[in-house]
Amino acid sequence: MRPTTLFLAAALTALAASPAAAEIKRIGAETSPIASAVVVPAGYDMIYVSGITPPVTNEGAPEGTPREFGDTKTQTIGVLNRIKDILEGQGASMGDVVMMRVLLVGDPAKDGVMDFAGMMEGYRQFFANAEQPNRPARITSQVSALVAPGMMVEIEVQAAVKPD
């Protein structure tokens, strides 16, 4: 064997034996509700959840209006509950989420500006709290529209689960 191959084999063996290497590492300030980065070591199963939109929360509201789906906070909670159900169906939890992409439409009640504070109120019910302290890496962007009028929130996540 070449020296490089021996070194690489020894490094991989040491890495595999290291208990810290087997854990997900979340980088960033502990006081932040999101991680600056998340490192998922080899051996984890990845779950990719497509962009999920909010459920109808007010059946009597005019179709295609924000009132049909609720405000940004309500929509965020509805979307995250749907994601939670999907993850639990795969044996995972919200604590396994390592990456999140949040798309927000401008709120007509806020002059067309995204309601970041409302989204964060909903988000904090699922992440970076005493019950569920894990924080995913995340991006939040304002978009011009989603799949249906009145929808102001769409969220996609990736989760990493350590196999049994």
XYZ file of N, CA, C and O in Angstrom:
656
model
N 0.822 -1.181 0.000
C 0.000 0.000 0.000
C 0.867 1.246 0.000
O 1.909 1.276 0.627
N 0.356 2.288 -0.654
C 1.066 3.560 -0.659
C 0.864 4.255 0.681
O -0.163 4.062 1.342
N 1.803 5.114 1.096
C 1.670 5.829 2.375
C 0.384 6.653 2.463
O -0.247 6.715 3.504
N -0.025 7.260 1.348
C -1.250 8.062 1.350
C -2.460 7.193 1.650
O -3.345 7.572 2.405
N -2.505 6.013 1.073
C -3.616 5.096 1.295
C -3.647 4.647 2.750
O -4.714 4.577 3.363
N -2.479 4.352 3.321
C -2.416 3.947 4.722
C -2.884 5.069 5.640
O -3.631 4.843 6.589
N -2.438 6.299 5.334
C -2.846 7.440 6.147
C -4.355 7.639 6.080
O -5.018 7.836 7.091
N -4.914 7.566 4.878
C -6.344 7.746 4.697
C -7.124 6.664 5.434
O -8.103 6.938 6.115
N -6.677 5.420 5.335
C -7.354 4.318 6.023
C -7.307 4.524 7.537
O -8.311 4.322 8.231
N -6.168 4.957 8.063
C -6.039 5.196 9.500
C -6.934 6.352 9.935
O -7.585 6.286 10.980
N -6.997 7.404 9.128
C -7.836 8.561 9.462
C -9.307 8.187 9.464
O -10.066 8.583 10.348
N -9.731 7.414 8.492
C -11.132 6.988 8.428
C -11.489 6.077 9.593
O -12.580 6.164 10.160
N -10.577 5.199 9.965
C -10.802 4.314 11.107
C -10.931 5.134 12.382
O -11.826 4.910 13.191
N -10.067 6.109 12.571
C -10.123 6.962 13.756
C -11.406 7.786 13.775
O -12.037 7.945 14.818
N -11.802 8.299 12.626
C -13.023 9.083 12.529
C -14.235 8.239 12.873
O -15.117 8.662 13.614
N -14.287 7.032 12.360
C -15.419 6.147 12.624
C -15.484 5.762 14.093
O -16.558 5.561 14.647
N -14.337 5.662 14.752
C -14.300 5.276 16.152
C -14.614 6.441 17.081
O -14.947 6.242 18.236
N -14.540 7.659 16.592
C -14.761 8.837 17.416
C -16.247 9.042 17.666
O -17.026 9.182 16.736
N -16.683 9.056 18.943
C -18.108 9.245 19.215
C -18.620 10.599 18.739
O -19.742 10.713 18.307
N -17.785 11.639 18.800
C -18.218 12.964 18.368
C -18.515 12.990 16.868
O -19.375 13.721 16.414
N -17.803 12.174 16.099
C -18.003 12.168 14.655
C -19.358 11.593 14.276
O -19.867 11.857 13.210
N -19.956 10.818 15.171
C -21.227 10.180 14.863
C -22.424 11.090 15.140
O -23.541 10.726 14.842
N -22.183 12.257 15.695
C -23.278 13.155 16.050
C -23.380 14.309 15.059
O -22.388 14.765 14.522
N -24.590 14.804 14.896
C -24.820 15.982 14.067
C -24.274 17.196 14.816
O -24.463 17.342 16.019
N -23.591 18.058 14.095
C -22.988 19.244 14.698
C -23.713 20.480 14.173
O -23.803 20.689 12.963
N -24.235 21.280 15.088
C -24.917 22.529 14.747
C -23.993 23.678 15.117
O -23.583 23.787 16.261
N -23.677 24.515 14.139
C -22.702 25.577 14.312
C -23.426 26.917 14.411
O -24.361 27.175 13.651
N -22.978 27.754 15.323
C -23.543 29.086 15.452
C -23.854 29.421 16.891
O -23.745 28.580 17.786
N -24.271 30.649 17.108
C -24.578 31.132 18.450
C -25.734 30.346 19.059
O -26.767 30.158 18.410
N -25.556 29.907 20.287
C -26.600 29.155 20.986
C -27.868 29.977 21.177
O -28.948 29.420 21.315
N -27.729 31.282 21.192
C -28.889 32.148 21.398
C -29.696 32.375 20.120
O -30.807 32.882 20.171
N -29.161 31.969 18.982
C -29.858 32.149 17.704
C -30.865 31.023 17.492
O -30.575 29.870 17.803
N -32.039 31.329 16.941
C -33.024 30.281 16.675
C -32.702 29.447 15.440
O -33.410 28.497 15.140
N -31.654 29.820 14.717
C -31.226 29.021 13.568
C -29.734 28.745 13.687
O -29.010 29.491 14.345
N -29.285 27.679 13.059
C -27.866 27.348 13.020
C -27.239 28.037 11.814
O -27.869 28.159 10.767
N -25.998 28.455 11.965
C -25.268 29.015 10.823
C -24.950 27.922 9.820
O -24.913 28.147 8.622
N -24.713 26.729 10.331
C -24.436 25.554 9.499
C -24.737 24.312 10.316
O -24.757 24.346 11.552
N -24.998 23.227 9.615
C -25.215 21.935 10.255
C -24.362 20.911 9.515
O -24.397 20.857 8.283
N -23.608 20.119 10.273
C -22.764 19.088 9.688
C -23.383 17.734 10.022
O -23.558 17.397 11.191
N -23.732 16.991 8.977
C -24.312 15.662 9.142
C -23.257 14.641 8.738
O -22.868 14.591 7.573
N -22.789 13.830 9.693
C -21.760 12.848 9.355
C -22.328 11.697 8.517
O -23.544 11.489 8.478
N -21.432 10.980 7.887
C -21.828 9.813 7.089
C -22.586 8.834 7.970
O -22.368 8.736 9.170
N -23.490 8.121 7.352
C -24.220 7.085 8.055
C -25.633 7.471 8.455
O -26.394 6.628 8.904
N -25.995 8.733 8.306
C -27.352 9.157 8.633
C -28.268 8.953 7.426
O -27.841 9.094 6.282
N -29.538 8.629 7.698
C -30.546 8.565 6.648
C -31.114 9.969 6.467
O -31.419 10.649 7.447
N -31.240 10.391 5.223
C -31.758 11.729 4.935
C -33.206 11.633 4.459
O -33.554 10.747 3.683
N -34.020 12.546 4.939
C -35.416 12.658 4.524
C -35.580 14.045 3.905
O -35.284 15.057 4.549
N -36.026 14.092 2.668
C -36.234 15.354 1.955
C -37.740 15.583 1.842
O -38.440 14.808 1.188
N -38.234 16.632 2.479
C -39.666 16.940 2.440
C -39.867 18.099 1.471
O -39.294 19.176 1.640
N -40.689 17.869 0.471
C -41.001 18.890 -0.530
C -41.628 20.114 0.112
O -42.079 20.060 1.259
N -41.698 21.185 -0.651
C -42.351 22.391 -0.169
C -43.785 22.094 0.226
O -44.558 21.551 -0.559
N -44.129 22.415 1.457
C -45.460 22.155 2.002
C -46.155 23.501 2.183
O -45.573 24.461 2.697
N -47.409 23.559 1.768
C -48.208 24.775 1.873
C -49.243 24.617 2.985
O -49.480 23.512 3.470
N -49.892 25.714 3.391
C -50.792 25.669 4.545
C -52.135 25.020 4.248
O -52.635 25.083 3.121
N -52.725 24.439 5.295
C -54.093 23.930 5.156
C -55.096 25.090 5.247
O -54.781 26.156 5.776
N -56.280 24.861 4.739
C -57.362 25.839 4.902
C -57.735 25.842 6.380
O -57.948 24.788 6.983
N -57.791 27.016 6.975
C -58.129 27.106 8.397
C -59.492 27.753 8.636
O -60.023 27.679 9.722
N -60.034 28.401 7.615
C -61.319 29.063 7.751
C -62.167 28.703 6.536
O -62.139 29.394 5.523
N -62.919 27.617 6.666
C -63.718 27.099 5.539
C -64.693 28.126 4.970
O -65.008 28.093 3.808
N -65.165 29.059 5.774
C -66.157 30.024 5.301
C -65.575 31.248 4.614
O -66.322 32.047 4.057
N -64.271 31.390 4.622
C -63.640 32.580 4.025
C -63.679 32.490 2.502
O -63.721 31.392 1.936
N -63.660 33.636 1.835
C -63.618 33.613 0.366
C -62.379 32.854 -0.121
O -61.277 33.039 0.401
N -62.585 31.998 -1.114
C -61.490 31.191 -1.659
C -60.376 32.084 -2.198
O -60.627 33.092 -2.845
N -59.140 31.669 -1.910
C -57.982 32.385 -2.429
C -57.618 33.645 -1.672
O -56.865 34.470 -2.168
N -58.131 33.795 -0.461
C -57.792 34.972 0.339
C -56.930 34.548 1.524
O -56.997 33.393 1.965
N -56.139 35.480 2.057
C -55.367 35.132 3.259
C -56.264 34.663 4.404
O -55.871 33.826 5.200
N -57.497 35.172 4.469
C -58.409 34.737 5.543
C -58.731 33.251 5.416
O -59.028 32.591 6.405
N -58.686 32.722 4.202
C -58.965 31.288 4.014
C -57.892 30.436 4.699
O -58.180 29.375 5.238
N -56.644 30.911 4.691
C -55.521 30.149 5.231
C -54.997 30.727 6.542
O -54.170 30.105 7.197
N -55.427 31.906 6.929
C -54.940 32.557 8.141
C -53.777 33.484 7.837
O -53.316 33.597 6.709
N -53.302 34.136 8.888
C -52.173 35.044 8.738
C -50.874 34.239 8.646
O -50.883 33.011 8.685
N -49.760 34.936 8.542
C -48.474 34.261 8.364
C -48.164 33.322 9.528
O -47.710 32.201 9.322
N -48.404 33.752 10.751
C -48.152 32.895 11.914
C -49.011 31.625 11.838
O -48.502 30.519 12.006
N -50.293 31.792 11.572
C -51.210 30.644 11.481
C -50.786 29.703 10.360
O -50.780 28.479 10.540
N -50.423 30.275 9.212
C -49.989 29.438 8.088
C -48.699 28.690 8.423
O -48.547 27.521 8.091
N -47.766 29.372 9.101
C -46.504 28.733 9.476
C -46.772 27.545 10.388
O -46.222 26.455 10.185
N -47.630 27.726 11.381
C -47.959 26.637 12.304
C -48.618 25.485 11.545
O -48.289 24.315 11.756
N -49.533 25.802 10.635
C -50.194 24.758 9.847
C -49.219 23.982 8.985
O -49.274 22.750 8.905
N -48.294 24.691 8.336
C -47.293 24.042 7.491
C -46.373 23.164 8.341
O -46.102 22.009 8.000
N -45.884 23.712 9.459
C -44.962 22.935 10.299
C -45.643 21.727 10.925
O -45.011 20.677 11.107
N -46.931 21.824 11.229
C -47.657 20.634 11.709
C -47.750 19.577 10.615
O -47.623 18.377 10.891
N -47.963 20.003 9.371
C -47.986 19.039 8.257
C -46.621 18.370 8.097
O -46.526 17.161 7.888
N -45.560 19.157 8.200
C -44.202 18.607 8.087
C -43.936 17.650 9.243
O -43.376 16.563 9.051
N -44.345 18.028 10.433
C -44.180 17.167 11.615
C -44.843 15.810 11.377
O -44.259 14.760 11.660
N -46.067 15.813 10.842
C -46.779 14.561 10.552
C -46.026 13.714 9.522
O -45.932 12.493 9.666
N -45.499 14.362 8.487
C -44.736 13.629 7.463
C -43.502 12.990 8.086
O -43.216 11.809 7.860
N -42.762 13.759 8.870
C -41.545 13.231 9.500
C -41.867 12.089 10.465
O -41.186 11.058 10.469
N -42.895 12.274 11.280
C -43.265 11.220 12.227
C -43.673 9.948 11.499
O -43.404 8.840 11.973
N -44.273 10.084 10.334
C -44.620 8.917 9.523
C -43.400 8.154 9.036
O -43.496 6.988 8.645
N -42.251 8.808 9.065
C -40.989 8.179 8.652
C -40.104 7.857 9.858
O -38.915 7.556 9.704
N -40.655 7.939 11.055
C -39.891 7.635 12.256
C -38.943 8.749 12.673
O -37.981 8.510 13.407
N -39.208 9.961 12.232
C -38.345 11.106 12.545
C -39.160 12.135 13.337
O -40.359 11.955 13.566
N -38.494 13.212 13.728
C -39.168 14.283 14.462
C -38.661 15.634 13.975
O -37.704 15.707 13.201
N -39.263 16.685 14.483
C -38.808 18.028 14.125
C -37.375 18.259 14.614
O -36.653 19.050 14.038
N -36.964 17.560 15.649
C -35.598 17.665 16.144
C -34.569 17.117 15.175
O -33.377 17.380 15.316
N -35.018 16.363 14.182
C -34.114 15.801 13.176
C -33.929 16.725 11.974
O -33.132 16.433 11.083
N -34.662 17.832 11.921
C -34.550 18.760 10.794
C -33.189 19.456 10.855
O -32.807 20.015 11.874
N -32.466 19.399 9.731
C -31.149 20.024 9.667
C -31.105 21.210 8.707
O -30.228 22.053 8.807
N -32.047 21.290 7.781
C -32.084 22.394 6.812
C -33.529 22.744 6.515
O -34.369 21.848 6.374
N -33.794 24.043 6.405
C -35.151 24.511 6.129
C -35.087 25.672 5.156
O -34.231 26.549 5.267
N -36.007 25.656 4.202
C -36.181 26.784 3.287
C -37.597 27.301 3.462
O -38.554 26.539 3.304
N -37.712 28.579 3.797
C -39.006 29.207 4.037
C -39.253 30.235 2.946
O -38.430 31.124 2.717
N -40.391 30.106 2.284
C -40.818 31.078 1.274
C -42.033 31.809 1.830
O -43.004 31.180 2.253
N -41.953 33.131 1.839
C -43.052 33.950 2.341
C -43.514 34.912 1.254
O -42.694 35.541 0.586
N -44.818 35.017 1.115
C -45.412 36.009 0.224
C -45.669 37.245 1.071
O -45.996 37.136 2.267
N -45.539 38.412 0.476
C -45.839 39.647 1.196
C -47.272 39.640 1.688
O -48.186 39.243 0.980
N -47.450 40.069 2.918
C -48.769 40.097 3.547
C -49.504 41.370 3.113
O -48.997 42.475 3.329
N -50.673 41.232 2.508
C -51.428 42.423 2.096
C -51.711 43.371 3.271
O -51.753 44.584 3.095
N -51.842 42.819 4.479
C -52.094 43.642 5.660
C -50.841 44.397 6.104
O -50.919 45.270 6.963
N -49.712 44.076 5.525
C -48.441 44.739 5.870
C -47.836 45.412 4.640
O -46.622 45.385 4.436
N -48.696 45.940 3.792
C -48.276 46.647 2.578
C -47.410 45.781 1.669
O -46.474 46.267 1.035
N -47.701 44.495 1.603
C -46.992 43.596 0.697
C -45.615 43.168 1.163
O -44.855 42.581 0.395
N -45.268 43.437 2.414
C -43.974 43.020 2.971
C -44.182 41.713 3.733
O -45.191 41.540 4.423
N -43.218 40.806 3.622
C -43.362 39.532 4.327
C -43.414 39.765 5.830
O -42.762 40.664 6.362
N -44.206 38.946 6.505
C -44.369 39.026 7.950
C -43.366 38.080 8.610
O -43.712 36.990 9.053
N -42.107 38.522 8.654
C -41.044 37.702 9.233
C -41.308 37.428 10.712
O -41.125 36.313 11.198
N -41.763 38.433 11.433
C -42.042 38.256 12.866
C -43.136 37.215 13.084
O -43.030 36.374 13.987
N -44.177 37.247 12.279
C -45.243 36.255 12.398
C -44.744 34.855 12.106
O -45.100 33.895 12.794
N -43.898 34.733 11.077
C -43.310 33.424 10.763
C -42.478 32.938 11.942
O -42.554 31.781 12.345
N -41.682 33.821 12.536
C -40.833 33.429 13.667
C -41.653 33.007 14.879
O -41.266 32.087 15.608
N -42.800 33.649 15.107
C -43.667 33.230 16.217
C -44.125 31.795 16.026
O -44.122 31.007 16.967
N -44.508 31.454 14.811
C -44.897 30.068 14.524
C -43.709 29.126 14.594
O -43.785 28.031 15.168
N -42.590 29.525 14.024
C -41.362 28.720 13.993
C -40.905 28.343 15.396
O -40.543 27.199 15.671
N -40.923 29.314 16.306
C -40.424 29.080 17.669
C -41.293 28.098 18.456
O -40.871 27.609 19.496
N -42.465 27.784 17.974
C -43.271 26.745 18.617
C -42.732 25.352 18.309
O -43.074 24.392 18.995
N -41.875 25.245 17.283
C -41.360 23.946 16.845
C -39.844 23.823 16.989
O -39.319 22.716 17.008
N -39.123 24.939 17.043
C -37.658 24.926 17.037
C -37.100 25.916 18.057
O -37.716 26.948 18.332
N -35.892 25.579 18.556
C -35.134 26.480 19.435
C -35.938 26.874 20.669
O -35.988 28.042 21.045
N -36.577 25.885 21.281
C -37.315 26.143 22.517
C -36.966 25.059 23.539
O -36.205 24.136 23.235
N -37.495 25.169 24.737
C -37.149 24.218 25.801
C -37.562 22.788 25.443
O -36.849 21.837 25.749
N -38.688 22.635 24.793
C -39.185 21.302 24.429
C -38.394 20.686 23.276
O -38.172 19.482 23.238
N -37.992 21.502 22.331
C -37.267 21.021 21.142
C -36.165 22.024 20.828
O -36.376 22.978 20.081
N -34.977 21.848 21.422
C -33.920 22.852 21.305
C -33.129 22.859 20.000
O -32.397 23.815 19.745
N -33.250 21.816 19.179
C -32.458 21.779 17.948
C -32.835 22.907 17.006
O -33.996 23.293 16.908
N -31.827 23.402 16.305
C -31.991 24.524 15.387
C -31.470 24.111 14.016
O -30.311 23.770 13.878
N -32.304 24.161 12.991
C -31.809 23.851 11.653
C -31.096 25.057 11.029
O -31.294 26.195 11.463
N -30.285 24.787 10.028
C -29.818 25.864 9.153
C -31.058 26.286 8.357
O -31.942 25.473 8.093
N -31.133 27.570 7.979
C -32.384 28.016 7.356
C -32.155 29.223 6.467
O -31.264 30.025 6.691
N -32.998 29.314 5.441
C -33.078 30.510 4.616
C -34.545 30.929 4.574
O -35.444 30.086 4.540
N -34.778 32.227 4.616
C -36.134 32.772 4.497
C -36.108 33.811 3.387
O -35.281 34.719 3.411
N -37.009 33.668 2.426
C -37.059 34.578 1.278
C -38.486 35.021 1.024
O -39.426 34.259 1.230
N -38.630 36.246 0.527
C -39.937 36.703 0.077
C -40.053 36.399 -1.409
O -39.128 36.652 -2.179
N -41.196 35.836 -1.783
C -41.489 35.523 -3.182
C -42.760 36.268 -3.584
O -43.517 36.729 -2.727
N -42.996 36.359 -4.873
C -44.157 37.126 -5.323
C -45.472 36.372 -5.154
O -46.515 36.994 -4.945
N -45.452 35.048 -5.244
C -46.687 34.280 -5.114
C -46.351 32.813 -4.874
O -45.246 32.358 -5.168
N -47.346 32.099 -4.346
C -47.241 30.645 -4.200
C -48.305 29.991 -5.075
O -48.956 30.655 -5.874
N -48.497 28.709 -4.911
C -49.335 27.920 -5.810
C -50.806 28.351 -5.819
O -51.476 28.200 -6.823
N -51.305 28.887 -4.713
C -52.705 29.320 -4.667
C -52.794 30.716 -4.046
O -52.042 31.027 -3.121
N -53.703 31.537 -4.530
C -53.899 32.857 -3.931
C -54.240 32.709 -2.445
O -54.942 31.786 -2.040
N -53.716 33.604 -1.641
C -53.983 33.568 -0.199
C -52.934 32.807 0.595
O -52.807 33.000 1.792
N -52.191 31.935 -0.076
C -51.108 31.228 0.615
C -49.929 32.181 0.745
O -49.502 32.784 -0.240
N -49.417 32.293 1.974
C -48.284 33.184 2.209
C -47.055 32.441 2.727
O -46.016 33.061 2.930
N -47.165 31.125 2.955
C -46.050 30.362 3.521
C -45.905 29.024 2.805
O -46.888 28.299 2.611
N -44.669 28.719 2.409
C -44.314 27.385 1.927
C -42.962 27.047 2.542
O -42.055 27.887 2.557
N -42.852 25.836 3.079
C -41.610 25.430 3.759
C -41.194 24.055 3.265
O -42.023 23.152 3.148
N -39.907 23.914 3.007
C -39.313 22.617 2.649
C -38.227 22.332 3.677
O -37.577 23.248 4.171
N -38.052 21.055 4.038
C -37.024 20.697 5.018
C -36.264 19.448 4.584
O -36.762 18.662 3.780
N -35.082 19.318 5.166
C -34.319 18.092 5.096
C -34.060 17.672 6.547
O -33.723 18.517 7.384
N -34.235 16.393 6.810
C -34.007 15.853 8.149
C -32.973 14.737 8.041
O -32.902 14.046 7.038
N -32.190 14.580 9.102
C -31.175 13.543 9.179
C -31.470 12.666 10.387
O -31.609 13.170 11.501
N -31.603 11.367 10.132
C -31.953 10.422 11.193
C -30.867 9.380 11.314
O -30.470 8.762 10.312
N -30.405 9.173 12.530
C -29.393 8.158 12.790
C -30.092 6.794 12.751
O -31.049 6.566 13.478
N -29.634 5.891 11.881
C -30.287 4.575 11.801
C -30.134 3.807 13.114
O -29.161 3.986 13.839
N -31.111 2.965 13.382
C -31.064 2.140 14.610
C -29.946 1.131 14.565
O -29.540 0.610 13.624
